[in-house]
Amino acid sequence: MASDSASQSSPTTSTPSKHIRLTSPPGQQRAGTKPAIRWGAATASERGPVWWLPGVAWRFRVSEADLRRSLFEETGGMYPELVTRSDIEVMEFPVYSARKRQVGGDNADTCFLRTECVAGVQDMRFQELMPDVLHWLGIRKIHRLVNMSNDKYDAITHSGIEVGERVRIPDELLPADAHVEIDAKIAAGCFTDGAVPSPTDLAGTKGRGLE
């Protein structure tokens, strides 16, 4: 962020660093040996939607002050800057940040509830058109699908692409903080070949706090 006394500009695109852990494919492992683990680094560019509050207020034909107050109240007071800082004109509502900020911290039993508070629904993604790019690439069969989403799986198979095997991400490859969302998704019916977390388990699955 760069700012001076007259203006403030904030980034709308982030470029985080990623650390990737790769293991040797099963066919390249010798009997009785552990898979070779290689570490690498990558850069991923991420973009998310932001709201220009004066423009949103104009489109809704309300004052910016009323819009700020309404957003502040409807998101449970998670973003006090809406009413305490009038110099912020661009606002982004990240679900993950909201989960970290909520009372009690980030835990699996309220994972989707917090998403609904911010986005209005548990998931706004429309998966029916997702397989189009797979067809465009000429893919007709996925031998091993490493994805737990039933919505994605159903969209892929209903589009005519064959899936040979569904593979769950091994627990040892999951960062500790990822268990919040993973456990919540499994409890909601997403694919797993292991145990489904109970309500008690979900209440005990907590992520790290704000850093």
Short mmCIF file of C-alpha atoms in Angstrom, two decimals:
data_model
loop_
_atom_site.label_atom_id
_atom_site.label_comp_id
_atom_site.label_asym_id
_atom_site.label_seq_id
_atom_site.Cartn_x
_atom_site.Cartn_y
_atom_site.Cartn_z
CA MET A 1 0.00 0.00 0.00
CA ALA A 2 1.26 3.41 -0.90
CA SER A 3 -0.23 6.55 0.57
CA ASP A 4 0.39 10.21 1.23
CA SER A 5 -1.54 13.02 2.85
CA ALA A 6 -3.70 13.56 -0.22
CA SER A 7 -4.48 10.08 -1.48
CA GLN A 8 -4.46 6.41 -0.69
CA SER A 9 -4.11 3.51 -3.09
CA SER A 10 -4.56 -0.12 -2.14
CA PRO A 11 -3.73 -3.22 -4.17
CA THR A 12 -6.59 -5.22 -5.64
CA THR A 13 -4.32 -8.03 -6.79
CA SER A 14 -2.07 -10.09 -4.54
CA THR A 15 0.91 -12.18 -5.60
CA PRO A 16 1.69 -14.63 -2.79
CA SER A 17 4.51 -17.12 -2.65
CA LYS A 18 3.58 -20.80 -2.65
CA HIS A 19 5.57 -23.77 -1.38
CA ILE A 20 4.88 -27.02 -3.19
CA ARG A 21 5.66 -30.48 -1.88
CA LEU A 22 5.94 -33.13 -4.57
CA THR A 23 6.39 -36.87 -4.15
CA SER A 24 7.59 -39.37 -6.73
CA PRO A 25 4.81 -41.02 -8.74
CA PRO A 26 4.01 -44.55 -7.47
CA GLY A 27 5.41 -46.15 -10.62
CA GLN A 28 8.83 -44.57 -10.03
CA GLN A 29 9.27 -45.83 -6.46
CA ARG A 30 11.43 -48.86 -5.69
CA ALA A 31 9.92 -51.58 -3.54
CA GLY A 32 10.60 -51.08 0.15
CA THR A 33 11.59 -47.43 -0.18
CA LYS A 34 9.81 -44.27 0.83
CA PRO A 35 8.69 -41.85 -1.89
CA ALA A 36 11.18 -39.12 -2.64
CA ILE A 37 9.97 -35.70 -1.49
CA ARG A 38 10.96 -32.58 -3.39
CA TRP A 39 10.22 -29.01 -2.40
CA GLY A 40 9.68 -26.23 -4.85
CA ALA A 41 8.41 -22.69 -4.95
CA ALA A 42 5.90 -21.00 -7.19
CA THR A 43 4.25 -17.63 -7.54
CA ALA A 44 0.49 -17.37 -7.88
CA SER A 45 -1.41 -14.25 -8.84
CA GLU A 46 -4.78 -13.89 -7.16
CA ARG A 47 -7.54 -11.41 -7.87
CA GLY A 48 -10.67 -10.85 -5.87
CA PRO A 49 -13.69 -8.60 -6.32
CA VAL A 50 -13.76 -5.35 -4.40
CA TRP A 51 -16.54 -2.82 -3.94
CA TRP A 52 -16.06 0.87 -4.66
CA LEU A 53 -18.42 2.12 -2.00
CA PRO A 54 -19.34 5.51 -3.52
CA GLY A 55 -20.24 3.76 -6.78
CA VAL A 56 -22.23 1.02 -5.04
CA ALA A 57 -24.15 3.63 -3.04
CA TRP A 58 -24.95 5.54 -6.23
CA ARG A 59 -26.27 2.42 -7.96
CA PHE A 60 -28.48 1.58 -4.99
CA ARG A 61 -29.62 5.20 -4.75
CA VAL A 62 -28.64 5.50 -1.09
CA SER A 63 -26.12 7.64 0.70
CA GLU A 64 -22.66 6.25 1.24
CA ALA A 65 -23.10 6.70 4.99
CA ASP A 66 -26.27 4.58 4.97
CA LEU A 67 -24.55 1.92 2.86
CA ARG A 68 -21.59 1.78 5.24
CA ARG A 69 -23.86 1.48 8.27
CA SER A 70 -25.92 -1.27 6.64
CA LEU A 71 -22.85 -3.28 5.60
CA PHE A 72 -21.39 -2.88 9.08
CA GLU A 73 -24.56 -4.16 10.73
CA GLU A 74 -25.28 -6.98 8.25
CA THR A 75 -21.74 -8.41 8.65
CA GLY A 76 -22.04 -8.50 12.42
CA GLY A 77 -19.68 -5.59 13.03
CA MET A 78 -16.70 -7.51 11.65
CA TYR A 79 -15.44 -4.48 9.69
CA PRO A 80 -15.54 -1.44 12.01
CA GLU A 81 -13.52 0.54 9.46
CA LEU A 82 -16.74 0.92 7.47
CA VAL A 83 -18.05 3.40 10.02
CA THR A 84 -14.85 4.59 11.66
CA ARG A 85 -12.81 5.46 8.56
CA SER A 86 -14.49 7.45 5.84
CA ASP A 87 -11.24 7.60 3.82
CA ILE A 88 -11.54 3.93 2.76
CA GLU A 89 -13.45 3.90 -0.50
CA VAL A 90 -12.61 0.36 -1.66
CA MET A 91 -13.66 -2.58 0.45
CA GLU A 92 -13.15 -6.31 0.09
CA PHE A 93 -14.98 -8.84 2.23
CA PRO A 94 -12.72 -11.93 2.52
CA VAL A 95 -14.43 -14.91 4.12
CA TYR A 96 -11.20 -16.28 5.59
CA SER A 97 -10.46 -13.02 7.36
CA ALA A 98 -13.98 -12.98 8.75
CA ARG A 99 -13.55 -16.50 10.10
CA LYS A 100 -10.38 -15.47 11.90
CA ARG A 101 -12.01 -12.37 13.36
CA GLN A 102 -15.15 -13.99 14.72
CA VAL A 103 -15.70 -14.57 18.42
CA GLY A 104 -14.11 -17.89 19.38
CA GLY A 105 -11.78 -17.87 16.40
CA ASP A 106 -11.78 -20.03 13.29
CA ASN A 107 -13.40 -23.41 13.92
CA ALA A 108 -14.99 -26.06 11.75
CA ASP A 109 -18.50 -26.01 13.21
CA THR A 110 -19.05 -22.37 12.17
CA CYS A 111 -17.08 -22.47 8.91
CA PHE A 112 -20.04 -22.32 6.55
CA LEU A 113 -22.08 -20.08 8.84
CA ARG A 114 -19.44 -17.36 8.53
CA THR A 115 -19.42 -17.78 4.75
CA GLU A 116 -23.19 -17.23 4.70
CA CYS A 117 -22.84 -14.12 6.84
CA VAL A 118 -20.44 -12.58 4.31
CA ALA A 119 -21.63 -14.00 0.98
CA GLY A 120 -25.28 -14.79 1.74
CA VAL A 121 -24.91 -18.46 0.76
CA GLN A 122 -22.50 -21.28 1.58
CA ASP A 123 -21.07 -21.42 -1.93
CA MET A 124 -21.84 -19.13 -4.87
CA ARG A 125 -19.72 -21.03 -7.38
CA PHE A 126 -21.66 -22.47 -10.34
CA GLN A 127 -19.97 -25.73 -11.24
CA GLU A 128 -22.16 -26.82 -14.15
CA LEU A 129 -20.06 -24.88 -16.67
CA MET A 130 -16.73 -25.78 -15.04
CA PRO A 131 -16.06 -28.89 -17.20
CA ASP A 132 -16.18 -26.84 -20.41
CA VAL A 133 -12.47 -26.11 -20.19
CA LEU A 134 -11.75 -29.83 -19.68
CA HIS A 135 -13.66 -30.66 -22.86
CA TRP A 136 -11.85 -27.84 -24.66
CA LEU A 137 -8.56 -29.50 -23.65
CA GLY A 138 -9.81 -32.79 -25.06
CA ILE A 139 -10.06 -34.60 -21.73
CA ARG A 140 -12.36 -37.61 -21.83
CA LYS A 141 -11.20 -39.51 -18.74
CA ILE A 142 -9.62 -38.57 -15.41
CA HIS A 143 -7.87 -41.61 -13.99
CA ARG A 144 -7.37 -40.23 -10.46
CA LEU A 145 -9.35 -37.18 -9.34
CA VAL A 146 -7.80 -35.54 -6.29
CA ASN A 147 -10.76 -33.42 -5.27
CA MET A 148 -13.33 -33.82 -2.51
CA SER A 149 -16.10 -31.63 -3.94
CA ASN A 150 -19.22 -33.56 -4.90
CA ASP A 151 -20.42 -30.55 -6.89
CA LYS A 152 -17.28 -30.67 -9.06
CA TYR A 153 -17.43 -34.46 -9.38
CA ASP A 154 -21.09 -34.43 -10.40
CA ALA A 155 -20.51 -31.65 -12.94
CA ILE A 156 -17.56 -33.50 -14.48
CA THR A 157 -19.28 -36.88 -14.74
CA HIS A 158 -22.62 -35.45 -15.89
CA SER A 159 -20.77 -33.70 -18.73
CA GLY A 160 -19.60 -37.09 -20.04
CA ILE A 161 -16.08 -37.24 -18.62
CA GLU A 162 -15.26 -40.55 -16.95
CA VAL A 163 -13.62 -40.54 -13.51
CA GLY A 164 -11.72 -43.70 -12.65
CA GLU A 165 -10.87 -43.12 -8.97
CA ARG A 166 -11.51 -40.40 -6.43
CA VAL A 167 -8.53 -39.72 -4.18
CA ARG A 168 -8.64 -38.07 -0.76
CA ILE A 169 -5.80 -35.71 0.13
CA PRO A 170 -3.67 -37.55 2.73
CA ASP A 171 -3.89 -36.04 6.21
CA GLU A 172 -0.11 -35.76 6.46
CA LEU A 173 -0.08 -33.42 3.45
CA LEU A 174 -2.68 -31.06 4.92
CA PRO A 175 -1.45 -27.94 6.73
CA ALA A 176 -2.83 -27.80 10.27
CA ASP A 177 -4.89 -24.71 9.48
CA ALA A 178 -6.60 -26.43 6.53
CA HIS A 179 -8.36 -28.99 8.71
CA VAL A 180 -11.02 -26.41 9.62
CA GLU A 181 -12.42 -26.21 6.11
CA ILE A 182 -11.65 -29.82 5.18
CA ASP A 183 -13.45 -31.24 8.22
CA ALA A 184 -16.41 -28.91 7.67
CA LYS A 185 -16.71 -30.02 4.05
CA ILE A 186 -16.50 -33.72 4.91
CA ALA A 187 -19.16 -33.31 7.59
CA ALA A 188 -21.35 -31.54 5.00
CA GLY A 189 -21.16 -34.55 2.69
CA CYS A 190 -18.01 -34.06 0.61
CA PHE A 191 -16.02 -37.10 -0.46
CA THR A 192 -13.89 -39.03 2.00
CA ASP A 193 -12.80 -42.63 2.38
CA GLY A 194 -12.31 -42.14 6.12
CA ALA A 195 -14.41 -41.21 9.14
CA VAL A 196 -16.92 -38.35 9.02
CA PRO A 197 -16.33 -35.79 11.80
CA SER A 198 -19.03 -35.60 14.46
CA PRO A 199 -20.42 -32.27 15.75
CA THR A 200 -18.12 -32.65 18.74
CA ASP A 201 -15.15 -33.17 16.44
CA LEU A 202 -16.05 -30.06 14.45
CA ALA A 203 -16.29 -27.92 17.56
CA GLY A 204 -12.78 -29.02 18.52
CA THR A 205 -11.18 -28.33 15.14
CA LYS A 206 -9.73 -24.83 15.34
CA GLY A 207 -7.45 -22.86 13.03
CA ARG A 208 -4.71 -20.42 13.85
CA GLY A 209 -5.55 -16.91 14.93
CA LEU A 210 -4.84 -13.64 13.15
CA GLU A 211 -1.15 -13.12 12.54
#
